[in-house]
PDB file of C-alpha atoms in Angstrom:
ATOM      1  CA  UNK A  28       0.000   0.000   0.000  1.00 58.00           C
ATOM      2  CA  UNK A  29       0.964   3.566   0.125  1.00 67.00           C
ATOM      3  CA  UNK A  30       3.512   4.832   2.240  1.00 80.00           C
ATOM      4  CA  UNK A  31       4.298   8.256   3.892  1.00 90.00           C
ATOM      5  CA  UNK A  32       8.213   8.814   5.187  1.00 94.00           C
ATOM      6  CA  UNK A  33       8.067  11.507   7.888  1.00 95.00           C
ATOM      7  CA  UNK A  34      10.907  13.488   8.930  1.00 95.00           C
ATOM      8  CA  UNK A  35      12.410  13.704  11.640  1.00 96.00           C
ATOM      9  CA  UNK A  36      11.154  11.109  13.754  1.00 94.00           C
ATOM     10  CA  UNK A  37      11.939  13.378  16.640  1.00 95.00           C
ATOM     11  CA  UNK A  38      13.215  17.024  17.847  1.00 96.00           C
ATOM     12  CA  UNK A  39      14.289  19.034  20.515  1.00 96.00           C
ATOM     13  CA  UNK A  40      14.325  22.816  20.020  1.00 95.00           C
ATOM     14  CA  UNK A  41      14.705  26.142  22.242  1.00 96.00           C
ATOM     15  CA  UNK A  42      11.661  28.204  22.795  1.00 96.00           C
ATOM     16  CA  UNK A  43      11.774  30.602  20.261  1.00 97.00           C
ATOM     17  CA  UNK A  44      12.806  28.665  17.341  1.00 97.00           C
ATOM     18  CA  UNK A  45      11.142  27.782  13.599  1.00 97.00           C
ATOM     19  CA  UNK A  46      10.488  24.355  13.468  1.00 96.00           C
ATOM     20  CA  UNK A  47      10.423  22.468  10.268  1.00 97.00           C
ATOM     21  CA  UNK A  48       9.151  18.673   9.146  1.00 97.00           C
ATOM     22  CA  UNK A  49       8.499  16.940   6.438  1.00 96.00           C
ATOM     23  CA  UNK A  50       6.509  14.138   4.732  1.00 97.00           C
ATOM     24  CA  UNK A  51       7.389  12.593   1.161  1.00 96.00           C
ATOM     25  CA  UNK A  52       6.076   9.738  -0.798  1.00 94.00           C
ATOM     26  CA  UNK A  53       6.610   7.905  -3.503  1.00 91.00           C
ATOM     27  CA  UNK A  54       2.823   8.077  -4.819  1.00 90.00           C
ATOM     28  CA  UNK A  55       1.081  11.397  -5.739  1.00 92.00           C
ATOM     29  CA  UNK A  56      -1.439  12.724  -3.226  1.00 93.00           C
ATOM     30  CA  UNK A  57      -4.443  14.956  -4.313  1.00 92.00           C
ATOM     31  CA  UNK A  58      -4.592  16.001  -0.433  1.00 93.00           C
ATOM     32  CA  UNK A  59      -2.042  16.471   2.316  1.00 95.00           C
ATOM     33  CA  UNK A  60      -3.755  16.959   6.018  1.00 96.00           C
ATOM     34  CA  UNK A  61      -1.816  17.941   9.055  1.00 97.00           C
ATOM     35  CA  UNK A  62      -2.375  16.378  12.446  1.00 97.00           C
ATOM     36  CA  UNK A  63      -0.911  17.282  16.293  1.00 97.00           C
ATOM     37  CA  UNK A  64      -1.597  14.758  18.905  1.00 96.00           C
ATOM     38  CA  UNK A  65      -1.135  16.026  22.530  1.00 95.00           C
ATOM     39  CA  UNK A  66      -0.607  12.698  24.838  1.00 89.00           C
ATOM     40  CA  UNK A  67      -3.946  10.963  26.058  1.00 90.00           C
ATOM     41  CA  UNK A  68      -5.854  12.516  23.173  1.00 93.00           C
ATOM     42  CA  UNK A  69      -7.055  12.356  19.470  1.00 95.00           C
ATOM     43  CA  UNK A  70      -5.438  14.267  16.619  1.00 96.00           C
ATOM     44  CA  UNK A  71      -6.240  17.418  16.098  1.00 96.00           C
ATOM     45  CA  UNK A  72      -6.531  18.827  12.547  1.00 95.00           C
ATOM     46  CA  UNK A  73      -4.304  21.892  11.942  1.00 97.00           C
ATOM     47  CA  UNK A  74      -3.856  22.411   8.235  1.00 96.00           C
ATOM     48  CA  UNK A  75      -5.815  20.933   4.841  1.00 94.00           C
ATOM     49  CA  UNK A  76      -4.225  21.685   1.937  1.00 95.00           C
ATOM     50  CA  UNK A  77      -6.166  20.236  -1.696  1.00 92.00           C
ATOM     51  CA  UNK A  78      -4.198  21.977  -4.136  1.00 93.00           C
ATOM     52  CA  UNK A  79      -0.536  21.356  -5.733  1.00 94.00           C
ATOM     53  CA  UNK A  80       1.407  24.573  -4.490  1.00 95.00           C
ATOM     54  CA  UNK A  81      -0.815  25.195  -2.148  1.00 95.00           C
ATOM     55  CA  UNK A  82       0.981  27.292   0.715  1.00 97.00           C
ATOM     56  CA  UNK A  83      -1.755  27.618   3.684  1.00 96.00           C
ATOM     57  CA  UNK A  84      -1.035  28.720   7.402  1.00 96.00           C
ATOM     58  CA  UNK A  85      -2.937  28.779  10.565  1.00 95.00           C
ATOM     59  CA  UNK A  86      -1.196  31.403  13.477  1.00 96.00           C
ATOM     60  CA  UNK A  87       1.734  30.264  13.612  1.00 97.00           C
ATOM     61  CA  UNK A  88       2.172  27.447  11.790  1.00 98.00           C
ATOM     62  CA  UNK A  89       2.443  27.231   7.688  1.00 98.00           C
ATOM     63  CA  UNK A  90       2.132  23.806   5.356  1.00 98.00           C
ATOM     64  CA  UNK A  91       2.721  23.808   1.596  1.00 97.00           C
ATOM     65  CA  UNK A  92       1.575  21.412  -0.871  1.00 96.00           C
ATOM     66  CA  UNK A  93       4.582  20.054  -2.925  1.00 96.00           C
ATOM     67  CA  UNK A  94       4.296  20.703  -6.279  1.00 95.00           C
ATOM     68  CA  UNK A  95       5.163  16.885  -7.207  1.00 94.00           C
ATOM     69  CA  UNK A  96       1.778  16.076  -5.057  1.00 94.00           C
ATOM     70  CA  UNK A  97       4.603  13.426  -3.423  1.00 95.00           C
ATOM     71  CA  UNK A  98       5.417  15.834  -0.198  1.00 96.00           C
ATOM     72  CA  UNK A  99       4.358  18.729   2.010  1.00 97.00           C
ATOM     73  CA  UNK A 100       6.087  20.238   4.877  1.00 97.00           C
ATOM     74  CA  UNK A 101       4.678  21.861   8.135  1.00 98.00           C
ATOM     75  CA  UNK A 102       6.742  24.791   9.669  1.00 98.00           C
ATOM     76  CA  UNK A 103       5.543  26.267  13.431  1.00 97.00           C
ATOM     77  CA  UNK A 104       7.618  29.671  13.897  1.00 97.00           C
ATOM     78  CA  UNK A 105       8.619  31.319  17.085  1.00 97.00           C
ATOM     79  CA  UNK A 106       8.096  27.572  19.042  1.00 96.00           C
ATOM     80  CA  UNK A 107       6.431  27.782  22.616  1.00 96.00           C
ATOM     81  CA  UNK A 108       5.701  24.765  25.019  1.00 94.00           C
ATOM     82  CA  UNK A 109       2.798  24.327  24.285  1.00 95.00           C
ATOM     83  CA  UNK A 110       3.780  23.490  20.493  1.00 96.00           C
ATOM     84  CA  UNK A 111       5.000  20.243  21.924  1.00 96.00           C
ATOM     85  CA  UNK A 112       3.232  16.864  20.564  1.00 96.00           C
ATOM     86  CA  UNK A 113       3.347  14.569  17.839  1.00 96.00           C
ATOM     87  CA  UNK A 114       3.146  15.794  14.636  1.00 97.00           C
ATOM     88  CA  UNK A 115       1.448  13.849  12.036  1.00 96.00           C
ATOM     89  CA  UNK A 116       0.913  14.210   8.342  1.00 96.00           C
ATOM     90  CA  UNK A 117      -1.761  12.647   6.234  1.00 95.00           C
ATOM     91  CA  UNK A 118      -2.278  11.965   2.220  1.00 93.00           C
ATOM     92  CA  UNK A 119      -5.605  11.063   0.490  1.00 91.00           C
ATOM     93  CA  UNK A 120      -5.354   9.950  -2.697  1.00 83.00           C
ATOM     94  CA  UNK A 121      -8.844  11.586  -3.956  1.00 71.00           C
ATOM     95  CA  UNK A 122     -10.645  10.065  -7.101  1.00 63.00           C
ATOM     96  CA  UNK A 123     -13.554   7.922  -5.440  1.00 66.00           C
ATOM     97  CA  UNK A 124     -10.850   6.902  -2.206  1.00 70.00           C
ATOM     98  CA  UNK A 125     -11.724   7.545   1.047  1.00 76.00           C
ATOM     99  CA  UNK A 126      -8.695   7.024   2.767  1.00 84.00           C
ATOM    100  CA  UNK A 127      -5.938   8.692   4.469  1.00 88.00           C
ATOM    101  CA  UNK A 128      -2.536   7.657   4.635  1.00 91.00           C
ATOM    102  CA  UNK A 129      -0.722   8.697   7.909  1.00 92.00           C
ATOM    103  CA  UNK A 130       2.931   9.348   8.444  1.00 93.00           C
ATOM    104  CA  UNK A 131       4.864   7.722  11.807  1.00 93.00           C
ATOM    105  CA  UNK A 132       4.865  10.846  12.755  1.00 94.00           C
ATOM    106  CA  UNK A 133       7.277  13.981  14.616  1.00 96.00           C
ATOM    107  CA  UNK A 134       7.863  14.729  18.233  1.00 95.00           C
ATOM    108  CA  UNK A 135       8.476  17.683  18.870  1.00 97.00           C
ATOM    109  CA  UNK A 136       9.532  18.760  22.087  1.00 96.00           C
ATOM    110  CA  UNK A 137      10.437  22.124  23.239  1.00 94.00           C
ATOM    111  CA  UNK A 138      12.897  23.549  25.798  1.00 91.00           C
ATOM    112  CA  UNK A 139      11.802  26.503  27.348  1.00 87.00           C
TER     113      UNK A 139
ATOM    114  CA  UNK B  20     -19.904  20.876  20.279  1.00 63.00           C
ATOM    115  CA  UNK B  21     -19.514  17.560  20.966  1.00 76.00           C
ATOM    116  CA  UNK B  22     -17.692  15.934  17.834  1.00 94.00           C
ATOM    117  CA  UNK B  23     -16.535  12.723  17.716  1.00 97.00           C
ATOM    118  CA  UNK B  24     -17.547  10.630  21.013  1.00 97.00           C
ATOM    119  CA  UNK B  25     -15.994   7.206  21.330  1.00 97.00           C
ATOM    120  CA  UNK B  26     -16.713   4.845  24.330  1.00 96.00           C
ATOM    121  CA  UNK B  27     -15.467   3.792  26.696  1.00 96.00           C
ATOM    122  CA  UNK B  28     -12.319   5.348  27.142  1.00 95.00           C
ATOM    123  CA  UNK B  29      -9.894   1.933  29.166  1.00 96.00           C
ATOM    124  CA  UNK B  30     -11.023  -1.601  28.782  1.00 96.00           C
ATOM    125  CA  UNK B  31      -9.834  -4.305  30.493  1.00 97.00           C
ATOM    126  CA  UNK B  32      -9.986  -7.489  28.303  1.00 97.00           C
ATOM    127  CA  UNK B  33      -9.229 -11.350  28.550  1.00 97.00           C
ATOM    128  CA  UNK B  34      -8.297 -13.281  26.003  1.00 98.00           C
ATOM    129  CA  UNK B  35     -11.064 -14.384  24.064  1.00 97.00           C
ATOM    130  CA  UNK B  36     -13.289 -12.511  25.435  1.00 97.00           C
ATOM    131  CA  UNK B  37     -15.156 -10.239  23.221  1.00 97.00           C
ATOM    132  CA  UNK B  38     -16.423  -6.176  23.253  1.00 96.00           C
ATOM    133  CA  UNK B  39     -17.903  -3.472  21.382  1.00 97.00           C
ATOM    134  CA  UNK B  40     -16.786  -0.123  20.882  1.00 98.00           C
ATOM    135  CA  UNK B  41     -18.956   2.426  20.165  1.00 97.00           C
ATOM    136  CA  UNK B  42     -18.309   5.843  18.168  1.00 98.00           C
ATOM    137  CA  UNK B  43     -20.689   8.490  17.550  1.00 97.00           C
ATOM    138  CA  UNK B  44     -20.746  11.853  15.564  1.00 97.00           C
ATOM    139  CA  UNK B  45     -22.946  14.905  15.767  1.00 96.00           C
ATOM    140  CA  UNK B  46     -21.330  17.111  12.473  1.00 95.00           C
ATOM    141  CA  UNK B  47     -23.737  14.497   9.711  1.00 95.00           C
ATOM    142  CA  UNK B  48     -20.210  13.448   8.072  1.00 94.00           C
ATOM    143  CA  UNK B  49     -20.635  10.761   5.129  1.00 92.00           C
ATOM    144  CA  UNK B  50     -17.619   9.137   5.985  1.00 93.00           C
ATOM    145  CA  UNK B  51     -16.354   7.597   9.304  1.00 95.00           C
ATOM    146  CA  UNK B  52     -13.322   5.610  10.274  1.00 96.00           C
ATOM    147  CA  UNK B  53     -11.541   3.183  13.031  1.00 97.00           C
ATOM    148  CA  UNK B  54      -8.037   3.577  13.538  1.00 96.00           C
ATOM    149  CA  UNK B  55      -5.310   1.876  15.635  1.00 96.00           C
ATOM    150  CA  UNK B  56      -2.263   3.371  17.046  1.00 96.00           C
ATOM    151  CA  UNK B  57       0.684   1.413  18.510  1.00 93.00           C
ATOM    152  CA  UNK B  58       3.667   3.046  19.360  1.00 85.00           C
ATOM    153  CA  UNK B  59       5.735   3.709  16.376  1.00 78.00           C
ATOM    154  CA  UNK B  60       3.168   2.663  13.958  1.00 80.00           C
ATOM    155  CA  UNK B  61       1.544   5.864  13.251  1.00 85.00           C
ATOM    156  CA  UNK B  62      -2.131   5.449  12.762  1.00 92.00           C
ATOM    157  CA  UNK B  63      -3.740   2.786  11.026  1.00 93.00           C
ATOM    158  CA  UNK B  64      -6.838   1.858   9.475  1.00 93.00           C
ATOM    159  CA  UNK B  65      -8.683  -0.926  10.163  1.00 96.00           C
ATOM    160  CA  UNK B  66     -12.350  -0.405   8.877  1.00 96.00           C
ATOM    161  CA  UNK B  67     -14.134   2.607   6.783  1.00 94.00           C
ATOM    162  CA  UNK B  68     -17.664   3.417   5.924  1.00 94.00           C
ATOM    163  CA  UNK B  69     -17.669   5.583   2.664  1.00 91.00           C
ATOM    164  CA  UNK B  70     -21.643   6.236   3.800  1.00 90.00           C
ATOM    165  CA  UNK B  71     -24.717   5.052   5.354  1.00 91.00           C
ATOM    166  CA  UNK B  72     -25.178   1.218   4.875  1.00 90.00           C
ATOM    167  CA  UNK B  73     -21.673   0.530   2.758  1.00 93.00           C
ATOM    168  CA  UNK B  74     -17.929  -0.709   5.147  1.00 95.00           C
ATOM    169  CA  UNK B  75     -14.832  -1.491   4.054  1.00 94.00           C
ATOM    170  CA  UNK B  76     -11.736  -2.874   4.729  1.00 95.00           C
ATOM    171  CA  UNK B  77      -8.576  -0.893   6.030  1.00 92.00           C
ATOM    172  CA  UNK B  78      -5.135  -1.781   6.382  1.00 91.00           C
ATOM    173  CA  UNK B  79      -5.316  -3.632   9.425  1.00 95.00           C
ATOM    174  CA  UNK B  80      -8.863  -5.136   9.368  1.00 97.00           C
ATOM    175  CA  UNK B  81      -8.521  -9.093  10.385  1.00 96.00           C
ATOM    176  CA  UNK B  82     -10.100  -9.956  13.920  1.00 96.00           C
ATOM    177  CA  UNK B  83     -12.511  -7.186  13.711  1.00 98.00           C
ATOM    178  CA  UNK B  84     -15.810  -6.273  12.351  1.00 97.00           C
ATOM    179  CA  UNK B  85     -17.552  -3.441  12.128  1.00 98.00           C
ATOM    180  CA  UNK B  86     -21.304  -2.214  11.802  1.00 97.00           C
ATOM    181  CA  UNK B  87     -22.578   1.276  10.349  1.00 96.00           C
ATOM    182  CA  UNK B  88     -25.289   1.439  12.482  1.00 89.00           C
ATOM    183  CA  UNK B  89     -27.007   4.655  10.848  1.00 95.00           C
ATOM    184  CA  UNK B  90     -25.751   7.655   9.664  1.00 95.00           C
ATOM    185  CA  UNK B  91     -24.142   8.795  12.860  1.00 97.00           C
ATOM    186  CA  UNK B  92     -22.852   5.630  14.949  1.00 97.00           C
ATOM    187  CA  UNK B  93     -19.804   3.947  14.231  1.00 98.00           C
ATOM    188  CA  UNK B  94     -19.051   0.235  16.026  1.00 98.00           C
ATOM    189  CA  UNK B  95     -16.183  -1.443  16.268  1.00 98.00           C
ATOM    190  CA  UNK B  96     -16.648  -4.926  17.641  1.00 98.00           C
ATOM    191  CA  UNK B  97     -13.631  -7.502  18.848  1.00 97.00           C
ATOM    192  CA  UNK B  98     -15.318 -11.192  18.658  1.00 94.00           C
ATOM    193  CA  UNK B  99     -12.337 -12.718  20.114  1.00 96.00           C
ATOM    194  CA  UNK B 100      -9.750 -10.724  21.332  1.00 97.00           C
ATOM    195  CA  UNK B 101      -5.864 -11.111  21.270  1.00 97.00           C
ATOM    196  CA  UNK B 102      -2.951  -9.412  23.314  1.00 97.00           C
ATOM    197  CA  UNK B 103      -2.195  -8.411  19.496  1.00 96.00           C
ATOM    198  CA  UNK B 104      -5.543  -6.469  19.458  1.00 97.00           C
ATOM    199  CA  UNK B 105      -3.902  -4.254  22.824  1.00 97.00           C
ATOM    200  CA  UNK B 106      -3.580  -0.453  21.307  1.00 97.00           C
ATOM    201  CA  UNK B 107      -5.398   2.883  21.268  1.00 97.00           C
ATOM    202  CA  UNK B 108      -8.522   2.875  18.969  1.00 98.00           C
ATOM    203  CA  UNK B 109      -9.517   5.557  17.480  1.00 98.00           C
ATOM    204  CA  UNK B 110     -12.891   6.902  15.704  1.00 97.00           C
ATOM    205  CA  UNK B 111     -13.131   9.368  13.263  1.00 96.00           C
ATOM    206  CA  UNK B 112     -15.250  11.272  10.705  1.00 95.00           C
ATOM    207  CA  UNK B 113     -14.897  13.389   7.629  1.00 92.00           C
ATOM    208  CA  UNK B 114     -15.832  15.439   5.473  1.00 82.00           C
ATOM    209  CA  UNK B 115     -14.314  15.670   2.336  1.00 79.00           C
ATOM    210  CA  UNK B 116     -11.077  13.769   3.757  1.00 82.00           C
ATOM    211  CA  UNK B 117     -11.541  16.606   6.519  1.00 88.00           C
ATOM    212  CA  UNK B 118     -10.784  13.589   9.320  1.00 91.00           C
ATOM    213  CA  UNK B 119     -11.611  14.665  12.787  1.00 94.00           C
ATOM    214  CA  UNK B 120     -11.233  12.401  15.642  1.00 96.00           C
ATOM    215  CA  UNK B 121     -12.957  11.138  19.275  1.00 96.00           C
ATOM    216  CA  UNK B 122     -10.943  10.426  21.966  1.00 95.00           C
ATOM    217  CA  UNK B 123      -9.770   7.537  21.890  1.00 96.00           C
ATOM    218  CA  UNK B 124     -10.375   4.296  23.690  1.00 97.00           C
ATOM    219  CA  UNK B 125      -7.345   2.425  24.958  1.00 96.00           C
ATOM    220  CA  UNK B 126      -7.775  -1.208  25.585  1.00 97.00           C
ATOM    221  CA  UNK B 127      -5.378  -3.810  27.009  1.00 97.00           C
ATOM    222  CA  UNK B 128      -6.296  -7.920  26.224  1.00 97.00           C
ATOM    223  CA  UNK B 129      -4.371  -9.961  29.169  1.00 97.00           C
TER     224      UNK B 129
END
């Protein structure tokens, strides 16, 4: 089936820092969906993004469509505490599918 | 707003012994969803329902079945359950691949 790489698995940052991750595949997406999970709870949706090139943000965080439709990257400026989870992306392939795809996932944790 | 509402939230299980879990959603998505997550794994599916009256298969679907009850319940149901069934389920419901999730249910099988 399809597959999403995430990347990093894991990061440690200062308060105060950008943050970037990113997810590639080797199959072309016609959506890429962004997901944090604090611990003990469900994933929260941050971003949707449907169209190739599609640069979106939400405060301070910003997720781009990759023009290939294979990748899209999440970047969270000016990091605070409670930016710290596990960040996961998400492909749907579109045409009739109802499915996501979900990356492994980032952890991001943050030192104040 | 309540969302997605999955219950219950811990479960006990033997092995063998079987359950239902029950999702529900209040924003009339099409679509709804059970997902797994062990650590590492990410999230993965194990059953879909596209709509009302129609369920697929996921990734993960074998020891499970699952029952669209109407347009806004969701079951999950483990006939015989396995220490290999022990993760964090998860319920969820879209709209338009728009995924939004419950809480989560985490069960252990001893």
């Amino acid at each position: 089936g399809q597959q999403l790489n995430q990347s990093p698995q894991s990061m440690f940052i200062q308060e105060g820092e950008d943050v970037s991750m990113n997810c590639t595949s080797s199959s072309i997406f016609n959506t890429w969906l962004w997901y944090k999970q604090d611990p003990g709870e469900g994933p929260v949706l941050l971003i949707a993004l449907y169209k190739a090139g599609e640069l979106t943000s939400n405060g301070r965080l910003t997720a781009q469509f990759g023009i290939t439709r294979k990748d899209s990257f999440l970047n969270i400026s000016a990091s605070i505490p409670s930016d710290v989870g596990i960040y996961f992306c998400a492909g749907g392939a579109g045409a009739g599918s109802y499915q996501l795809t979900f990356g492994k996932g980032t952890k991001l944790s943050v030192i104040p | 707003n309540a969302g997605v509402t999955q219950t219950p939230k811990f479960q006990v299980l033997k092995t063998g012994q079987s359950m239902t879990l029950q999702c529900a959603q209040d924003m009339n998505h099409n679509s709804m969803y059970w997902y797994r997550q062990d650590p590492g794994m990410g999230l993965r599916l194990i059953y879909y329902s596209a709509s009302e009256g129609t369920t697929d298969k996921g990734e993960v679907p074998n020891g499970y079945n699952v029952s669209r009850l109407n347009k806004r319940e969701f079951s999950l149901r483990l006939e015989s359950a396995a220490p290999s069934q022990t993760s964090v389920y998860f319920c969820a419901s879209s709209d338009f691949l728009k995924a939004f999730f419950g809480q989560g249910t985490r069960l252990t099988v001893v």
